[in-house]
CSV table of C-alpha atoms and ligand atoms in Angstrom, one decimal:
chain,number,residue,atom,x,y,z
J,2,MET,CA,-1.3,-4.5,24.1
J,3,THR,CA,-0.9,-6.1,27.6
J,4,VAL,CA,-1.4,-4.0,30.7
J,5,THR,CA,1.5,-3.8,33.1
J,6,VAL,CA,0.2,-1.7,35.9
J,7,ALA,CA,1.2,-2.2,39.5
J,8,SER,CA,-1.0,-0.5,42.2
J,9,PRO,CA,-2.4,-1.5,45.5
J,10,LEU,CA,-5.9,-0.8,44.2
J,11,ARG,CA,-5.4,-3.2,41.3
J,12,ASP,CA,-4.0,-5.8,43.7
J,13,GLU,CA,-7.1,-5.4,45.9
J,14,LEU,CA,-9.5,-5.6,42.9
J,15,PHE,CA,-7.8,-8.6,41.4
J,16,ARG,CA,-7.7,-10.4,44.8
J,17,ASN,CA,-11.3,-9.7,46.0
J,18,GLY,CA,-13.2,-8.9,42.8
J,19,TYR,CA,-14.5,-5.6,44.1
J,20,VAL,CA,-13.5,-2.3,45.6
J,21,VAL,CA,-15.7,0.5,46.8
J,22,VAL,CA,-14.0,3.8,46.5
J,23,PRO,CA,-15.7,6.6,48.4
J,24,ASP,CA,-16.1,10.3,47.5
J,25,VAL,CA,-14.8,10.1,43.9
J,26,ILE,CA,-17.6,12.1,42.1
J,27,ASP,CA,-18.9,15.5,43.1
J,28,PRO,CA,-22.7,15.0,43.6
J,29,THR,CA,-23.5,18.7,42.9
J,30,THR,CA,-21.5,19.5,39.8
J,31,VAL,CA,-21.4,16.0,38.2
J,32,ILE,CA,-24.3,13.9,39.4
J,33,LYS,CA,-27.1,16.4,39.8
J,34,PRO,CA,-26.9,17.5,36.1
J,35,VAL,CA,-27.3,13.9,35.0
J,36,LEU,CA,-30.4,13.6,37.1
J,37,GLU,CA,-31.7,16.9,35.6
J,38,GLU,CA,-31.1,15.4,32.1
J,39,TYR,CA,-33.2,12.3,33.0
J,40,ALA,CA,-35.9,14.6,34.2
J,41,ARG,CA,-36.0,16.3,30.8
J,42,VAL,CA,-36.1,12.9,29.0
J,43,LEU,CA,-39.1,12.0,31.2
J,44,ASP,CA,-40.8,15.3,30.3
J,45,GLU,CA,-40.5,14.4,26.6
J,46,LEU,CA,-41.5,10.8,27.1
J,47,ALA,CA,-44.6,11.8,29.2
J,48,ALA,CA,-45.7,14.3,26.6
J,49,ASP,CA,-45.4,11.6,23.8
J,50,LEU,CA,-47.2,8.9,25.8
J,51,ALA,CA,-50.0,11.3,26.7
J,52,ALA,CA,-50.3,12.4,23.1
J,53,GLN,CA,-50.6,8.7,22.1
J,54,GLY,CA,-53.2,8.1,24.8
J,55,GLN,CA,-51.0,5.6,26.6
J,56,ILE,CA,-51.3,7.7,29.9
J,57,SER,CA,-54.1,9.9,31.1
J,58,SER,CA,-51.8,12.8,32.3
J,59,THR,CA,-48.2,13.8,31.9
J,60,TYR,CA,-48.0,13.8,35.7
J,61,ALA,CA,-45.9,17.0,35.4
J,62,HIS,CA,-46.7,17.9,39.1
J,63,LEU,CA,-45.0,14.8,40.4
J,64,PRO,CA,-41.3,14.6,41.4
J,65,PHE,CA,-39.1,12.5,39.1
J,66,GLU,CA,-39.3,9.2,41.0
J,67,ALA,CA,-43.0,9.2,41.6
J,68,ARG,CA,-43.6,10.4,38.1
J,69,LEU,CA,-41.6,7.6,36.4
J,70,ILE,CA,-43.2,4.9,38.7
J,71,GLN,CA,-46.7,6.2,37.9
J,72,ILE,CA,-46.0,6.4,34.1
J,73,ALA,CA,-44.4,2.9,34.1
J,74,LYS,CA,-47.4,1.4,36.0
J,75,GLU,CA,-50.0,3.1,33.8
J,76,SER,CA,-48.4,2.5,30.5
J,77,GLY,CA,-47.3,-1.1,31.4
J,78,SER,CA,-43.7,-0.4,30.3
J,79,THR,CA,-40.5,0.7,31.9
J,80,HIS,CA,-39.3,2.7,28.8
J,81,THR,CA,-35.7,1.9,29.6
J,82,GLN,CA,-34.3,2.6,26.2
J,83,HIS,CA,-35.3,6.2,26.4
J,84,PHE,CA,-32.8,6.8,29.2
J,85,ASP,CA,-30.1,4.3,28.3
J,86,VAL,CA,-26.6,5.2,27.2
J,87,THR,CA,-26.2,2.4,24.7
J,88,LEU,CA,-28.2,0.8,21.9
J,89,PRO,CA,-30.2,-2.4,22.4
J,90,GLN,CA,-28.7,-5.7,21.2
J,91,ASN,CA,-31.3,-6.3,18.5
J,92,ASN,CA,-34.1,-4.6,16.5
J,93,ILE,CA,-32.2,-1.3,16.2
J,94,ARG,CA,-34.2,1.2,14.2
J,95,ALA,CA,-33.1,4.6,12.8
J,96,ASP,CA,-35.1,6.2,15.6
J,97,THR,CA,-34.3,3.8,18.5
J,98,PRO,CA,-34.1,6.1,21.6
J,99,ILE,CA,-30.8,6.5,23.3
J,100,HIS,CA,-29.8,9.3,25.7
J,101,LEU,CA,-26.5,10.9,24.9
J,102,GLY,CA,-26.6,14.1,27.0
J,103,ASP,CA,-23.7,16.4,27.8
J,104,ALA,CA,-24.0,15.6,31.6
J,105,VAL,CA,-23.7,11.9,31.0
J,106,PHE,CA,-20.6,12.6,28.8
J,107,LYS,CA,-19.2,14.7,31.6
J,108,LEU,CA,-19.6,11.8,34.0
J,109,LEU,CA,-18.2,9.3,31.6
J,110,THR,CA,-15.0,11.4,31.2
J,111,CYS,CA,-14.9,12.7,34.8
J,112,PRO,CA,-11.2,13.1,35.6
J,113,SER,CA,-11.5,11.8,39.2
J,114,VAL,CA,-13.1,8.6,37.9
J,115,LEU,CA,-10.4,8.3,35.2
J,116,ASP,CA,-7.7,8.8,37.8
J,117,ILE,CA,-9.0,5.7,39.6
J,118,VAL,CA,-9.4,3.8,36.3
J,119,GLU,CA,-5.8,4.6,35.5
J,120,GLN,CA,-4.6,3.0,38.7
J,121,ILE,CA,-6.1,-0.3,37.4
J,122,LEU,CA,-5.7,-0.1,33.6
J,123,GLY,CA,-2.8,2.3,33.0
J,124,PRO,CA,-2.9,5.6,31.1
J,125,GLU,CA,-4.3,4.4,27.7
J,126,ILE,CA,-8.0,4.2,28.5
J,127,SER,CA,-11.1,3.8,26.3
J,128,VAL,CA,-14.7,3.6,27.3
J,129,ASN,CA,-16.2,0.3,26.4
J,130,PRO,CA,-19.7,0.3,24.8
J,131,VAL,CA,-21.2,-1.9,27.4
J,132,GLN,CA,-22.8,0.7,29.6
J,133,HIS,CA,-26.2,1.3,31.1
J,134,VAL,CA,-28.3,3.5,33.2
J,135,ARG,CA,-30.6,1.7,35.6
J,136,LEU,CA,-33.7,3.3,37.0
J,137,LYS,CA,-34.6,0.5,39.2
J,138,LEU,CA,-38.3,0.6,39.9
J,139,PRO,CA,-40.0,-0.8,43.0
J,140,ALA,CA,-40.7,-4.5,42.4
J,141,HIS,CA,-44.5,-3.9,42.7
J,142,ALA,CA,-44.4,-1.4,39.8
J,143,LEU,CA,-42.6,-3.7,37.4
J,144,GLY,CA,-45.8,-5.6,36.5
J,145,ASP,CA,-45.0,-8.2,33.9
J,146,ASP,CA,-42.0,-6.3,32.6
J,147,PRO,CA,-39.0,-8.1,34.1
J,148,ASP,CA,-36.5,-5.7,32.4
J,149,PRO,CA,-33.2,-6.2,34.3
J,150,MET,CA,-32.4,-2.5,33.6
J,151,MET,CA,-35.3,-1.5,35.7
J,152,GLY,CA,-35.5,-4.5,38.0
J,153,LYS,CA,-33.3,-6.9,39.9
J,154,SER,CA,-30.1,-8.1,38.0
J,155,PRO,CA,-29.4,-11.8,38.1
J,156,TRP,CA,-26.1,-13.4,39.1
J,157,HIS,CA,-23.5,-13.0,36.3
J,158,GLN,CA,-19.9,-12.1,35.5
J,159,ASP,CA,-19.5,-9.1,33.2
J,160,GLY,CA,-17.0,-11.0,31.0
J,161,ALA,CA,-20.0,-13.1,29.9
J,162,VAL,CA,-21.9,-10.3,28.3
J,163,VAL,CA,-19.2,-9.7,25.6
J,164,LEU,CA,-18.0,-12.0,22.9
J,165,GLU,CA,-15.1,-14.5,23.4
J,166,GLU,CA,-12.7,-12.2,21.4
J,167,ALA,CA,-12.7,-9.9,24.5
J,168,ASP,CA,-12.0,-12.7,27.1
J,169,GLU,CA,-8.5,-11.4,27.6
J,170,THR,CA,-9.5,-7.7,27.5
J,171,GLU,CA,-9.1,-6.0,30.9
J,172,ILE,CA,-12.6,-4.6,31.0
J,173,LEU,CA,-13.2,-2.7,34.2
J,174,THR,CA,-16.7,-2.1,35.4
J,175,VAL,CA,-17.3,1.1,37.2
J,176,TRP,CA,-20.7,1.1,38.9
J,177,ILE,CA,-22.0,4.5,40.0
J,178,PRO,CA,-25.0,5.2,42.2
J,179,LEU,CA,-26.6,8.5,41.4
J,180,GLY,CA,-28.4,8.4,44.9
J,181,GLU,CA,-28.4,6.2,47.9
J,182,ALA,CA,-28.3,2.5,47.0
J,183,ASN,CA,-29.1,0.2,50.0
J,184,GLU,CA,-30.5,-3.2,50.9
J,185,GLU,CA,-34.0,-1.9,50.7
J,186,ASN,CA,-33.9,-0.2,47.3
J,187,GLY,CA,-31.6,-2.8,45.6
J,188,CYS,CA,-27.9,-2.3,46.1
J,189,MET,CA,-25.2,-4.4,44.5
J,190,ARG,CA,-24.1,-7.8,45.9
J,191,VAL,CA,-20.9,-9.5,45.0
J,192,ILE,CA,-19.2,-12.9,45.6
J,193,PRO,CA,-15.5,-12.2,46.3
J,194,THR,CA,-13.8,-13.5,43.2
J,195,ASP,CA,-10.1,-13.7,42.3
J,196,ARG,CA,-9.3,-12.4,38.8
J,197,SER,CA,-7.9,-15.8,37.8
J,198,ALA,CA,-11.3,-17.4,38.2
J,199,GLU,CA,-12.9,-19.0,35.1
J,200,LEU,CA,-15.9,-17.6,33.3
J,201,ALA,CA,-18.8,-19.7,34.6
J,202,ASN,CA,-21.3,-21.1,32.2
J,203,HIS,CA,-24.1,-18.5,31.7
J,204,CYS,CA,-27.6,-19.1,30.4
J,205,PRO,CA,-29.0,-16.7,27.9
J,206,SER,CA,-32.5,-15.5,28.5
J,207,PRO,CA,-34.5,-12.9,26.7
J,208,VAL,CA,-35.9,-11.9,30.1
J,209,LYS,CA,-32.8,-11.8,32.4
J,210,GLY,CA,-29.9,-11.6,29.9
J,211,ALA,CA,-26.9,-13.8,30.4
J,212,HIS,CA,-27.0,-15.2,33.9
J,213,ILE,CA,-25.7,-17.9,36.2
J,214,PRO,CA,-28.6,-19.9,37.6
J,215,ASP,CA,-29.0,-19.2,41.4
J,216,ALA,CA,-28.4,-22.8,42.3
J,217,GLN,CA,-24.9,-22.6,40.9
J,218,VAL,CA,-23.8,-19.6,43.0
J,219,ASP,CA,-22.5,-19.8,46.6
J,220,GLN,CA,-25.0,-17.2,47.6
J,221,ALA,CA,-24.1,-17.4,51.3
J,222,ALA,CA,-20.8,-15.9,50.3
J,223,GLY,CA,-22.5,-12.8,48.9
J,224,VAL,CA,-21.5,-9.4,50.2
J,225,THR,CA,-24.1,-6.6,50.0
J,226,LEU,CA,-22.7,-3.2,49.2
J,227,PRO,CA,-24.8,-0.2,50.3
J,228,MET,CA,-23.3,2.9,48.7
J,229,SER,CA,-23.9,6.7,48.6
J,230,ALA,CA,-23.8,9.0,45.7
J,231,GLY,CA,-20.3,10.1,44.9
J,232,SER,CA,-18.8,6.6,45.6
J,233,ILE,CA,-17.9,4.1,42.9
J,234,LEU,CA,-17.7,0.3,42.8
J,235,LEU,CA,-15.1,-1.4,40.7
J,236,LEU,CA,-15.5,-5.0,39.4
J,237,HIS,CA,-13.3,-7.1,37.1
J,238,THR,CA,-14.7,-9.3,34.4
J,239,ARG,CA,-14.8,-12.5,36.5
J,240,THR,CA,-16.5,-11.0,39.6
J,241,VAL,CA,-19.8,-12.8,40.2
J,242,HIS,CA,-22.4,-10.3,41.2
J,243,ASP,CA,-26.1,-9.4,41.1
J,244,SER,CA,-28.3,-6.7,42.6
J,245,LEU,CA,-31.1,-7.0,45.2
J,246,PRO,CA,-34.7,-6.2,44.3
J,247,ASN,CA,-36.1,-2.8,45.0
J,248,ARG,CA,-38.5,-3.5,47.9
J,249,THR,CA,-39.4,0.1,48.6
J,250,ALA,CA,-43.0,1.3,48.0
J,251,ASP,CA,-42.2,4.4,46.1
J,252,ARG,CA,-38.4,5.0,45.6
J,253,LEU,CA,-36.1,4.4,42.6
J,254,ARG,CA,-32.6,3.1,42.8
J,255,VAL,CA,-30.7,5.0,40.1
J,256,SER,CA,-27.2,4.1,38.8
J,257,LEU,CA,-24.9,4.0,35.8
J,258,ASP,CA,-22.7,1.1,35.1
J,259,LEU,CA,-19.8,2.1,32.8
J,260,ARG,CA,-16.9,0.1,31.5
J,261,TYR,CA,-13.4,1.0,30.6
J,262,GLN,CA,-10.6,-0.9,29.0
J,263,PRO,CA,-7.1,-0.4,27.7
J,264,THR,CA,-7.2,1.2,24.3
J,265,GLY,CA,-6.6,-1.2,21.4
J,266,GLN,CA,-8.0,-4.4,23.1
J,267,PRO,CA,-11.2,-5.9,21.6
J,268,SER,CA,-14.3,-4.5,23.2
J,269,GLY,CA,-16.4,-7.6,22.7
J,270,ARG,CA,-19.0,-5.5,20.9
J,271,GLU,CA,-17.2,-4.2,17.9
J,272,GLN,CA,-20.4,-3.1,16.2
J,273,PHE,CA,-20.8,-0.4,18.9
J,274,PRO,CA,-18.4,2.5,19.3
J,275,SER,CA,-15.6,2.8,21.8
J,276,PHE,CA,-14.0,6.1,22.6
J,277,VAL,CA,-10.5,7.1,23.8
J,278,VAL,CA,-11.0,9.0,27.0
J,279,ARG,CA,-7.4,9.3,28.3
J,280,SER,CA,-4.1,8.8,26.6
J,281,GLU,CA,-0.5,9.7,27.6
J,282,THR,CA,0.9,8.6,24.2
J,283,TYR,CA,-1.8,10.0,21.9
J,284,PRO,CA,-3.6,12.8,23.7
J,285,GLU,CA,-4.9,14.1,20.4
J,286,ARG,CA,-7.0,10.9,20.1
J,287,VAL,CA,-9.0,11.6,23.2
J,288,THR,CA,-12.7,12.4,22.6
J,289,THR,CA,-13.3,15.7,24.4
J,290,GLU,CA,-16.5,16.9,22.7
J,291,PRO,CA,-19.8,15.4,23.7
J,292,THR,CA,-20.9,16.0,20.1
J,293,ASP,CA,-18.3,13.6,18.7
J,294,TRP,CA,-19.3,11.0,21.2
J,295,ARG,CA,-22.9,11.5,20.3
J,296,ASN,CA,-22.3,11.3,16.6
J,297,GLY,CA,-20.3,8.1,17.1
J,298,TRP,CA,-23.4,6.4,18.6
J,299,LEU,CA,-25.8,8.0,16.1
J,300,GLU,CA,-23.7,6.8,13.2
J,301,ALA,CA,-23.7,3.3,14.7
J,302,ARG,CA,-27.5,3.5,15.1
J,303,SER,CA,-28.0,4.4,11.4
J,304,ARG,CA,-25.6,1.7,10.2
J,305,LEU,CA,-27.1,-1.0,12.4
J,306,ALA,CA,-30.7,0.0,11.5
J,307,GLN,CA,-29.8,-1.1,8.0
J,308,ASP,CA,-27.6,-4.1,8.7
J,309,GLU,CA,-28.3,-7.4,10.4
J,310,VAL,CA,-27.1,-7.0,14.0
J,311,PRO,CA,-25.0,-9.9,15.0
J,312,THR,CA,-25.8,-11.4,18.4
J,313,PHE,CA,-23.7,-10.5,21.3
J,314,ASN,CA,-24.7,-13.7,23.1
J,315,ARG,CA,-22.3,-16.7,23.1
J,316,TRP,CA,-24.2,-18.9,25.5
J,317,ASP,CA,-26.2,-22.0,24.6
J,318,PRO,CA,-29.8,-22.0,26.0
J,319,ASN,CA,-29.9,-25.8,25.6
J,320,SER,CA,-27.0,-26.4,27.9
J,321,PRO,CA,-28.0,-28.9,30.6
J,322,LEU,CA,-26.8,-26.4,33.2
J,323,CYS,CA,-29.6,-24.1,32.0
J,324,ALA,CA,-32.4,-26.6,32.5
V,16,AKG,O1,-27.2,-2.1,38.7
V,16,AKG,C1,-27.6,-3.2,38.8
V,16,AKG,O2,-28.6,-3.5,39.4
V,16,AKG,C2,-26.8,-4.3,38.2
V,16,AKG,C3,-25.6,-3.9,37.5
V,16,AKG,C4,-24.7,-5.0,37.0
V,16,AKG,O3,-25.0,-6.1,37.3
V,16,AKG,C5,-23.6,-4.7,36.2
V,16,AKG,O4,-23.3,-3.5,36.0
V,16,AKG,O5,-23.0,-5.6,35.6
């Protein structure tokens, strides 16, 4: 199914590679409940780590940000997967943590977000399984754990993190700060990129994920994008982007990056589930219950815990460009 949408927003996105749309999400009714869910995830995590002797206290008296930073430092791990809204790309077990809370589902299906997405993709919309929460820790707290979910993201195009079969899929990235994101705590940075641009060669790395080496990016053209909670950033699959490091002493930078696509096009990660979130033609196919969404992911986890998980990487680490 090809997309035939005409809208000024789509034109702007395709021309520049990015659009920041302010005041899309209600911080009180939509964002705050997500942060409350993450606080409960941290409660459970802290109790488990304390019971295993990995931390000396649950640090229950600390506010969320200070508590996560303290726990990450003391346990020597960022515990990303406990908060993440997708499965890892390998070593999936029957009990691999994943956070599939009602508040996250409400954000994923937020009508005001889907109204914007519809202006780009049209009315048949699915949520693509490439999606993450990033609780970006201060660089000093990361230690030897260079996890790009918790630290700086390297330069890349989102079209490079899915398989070739999705090269023509109109995957739209919707990046959502759950608090202030600025130059100090590590906001996003983009290189204005026309949608007709080629996918650059990426280098796969267990540490950074698929990335374009810094030397191959015209970094002087980078545009930093400070944003407030409630606003969203749209990127197309060819937009070259990274994020700045979190240089604060004691603050997190919290965001979700979600992806949507026209229903019926390849997701580029077929082993993971996609869900219809809006449909003019088949409204009965829309996933409206968080339980159905949760079950879709949990079934994928059970299946993948038994099967060999195919790699989602298409890039050659031995390419001379990666030397
Ligand atoms: O949130 C970040 O720091 C990076 C996000 C990103 O690069 C993406 O969503 O593709």
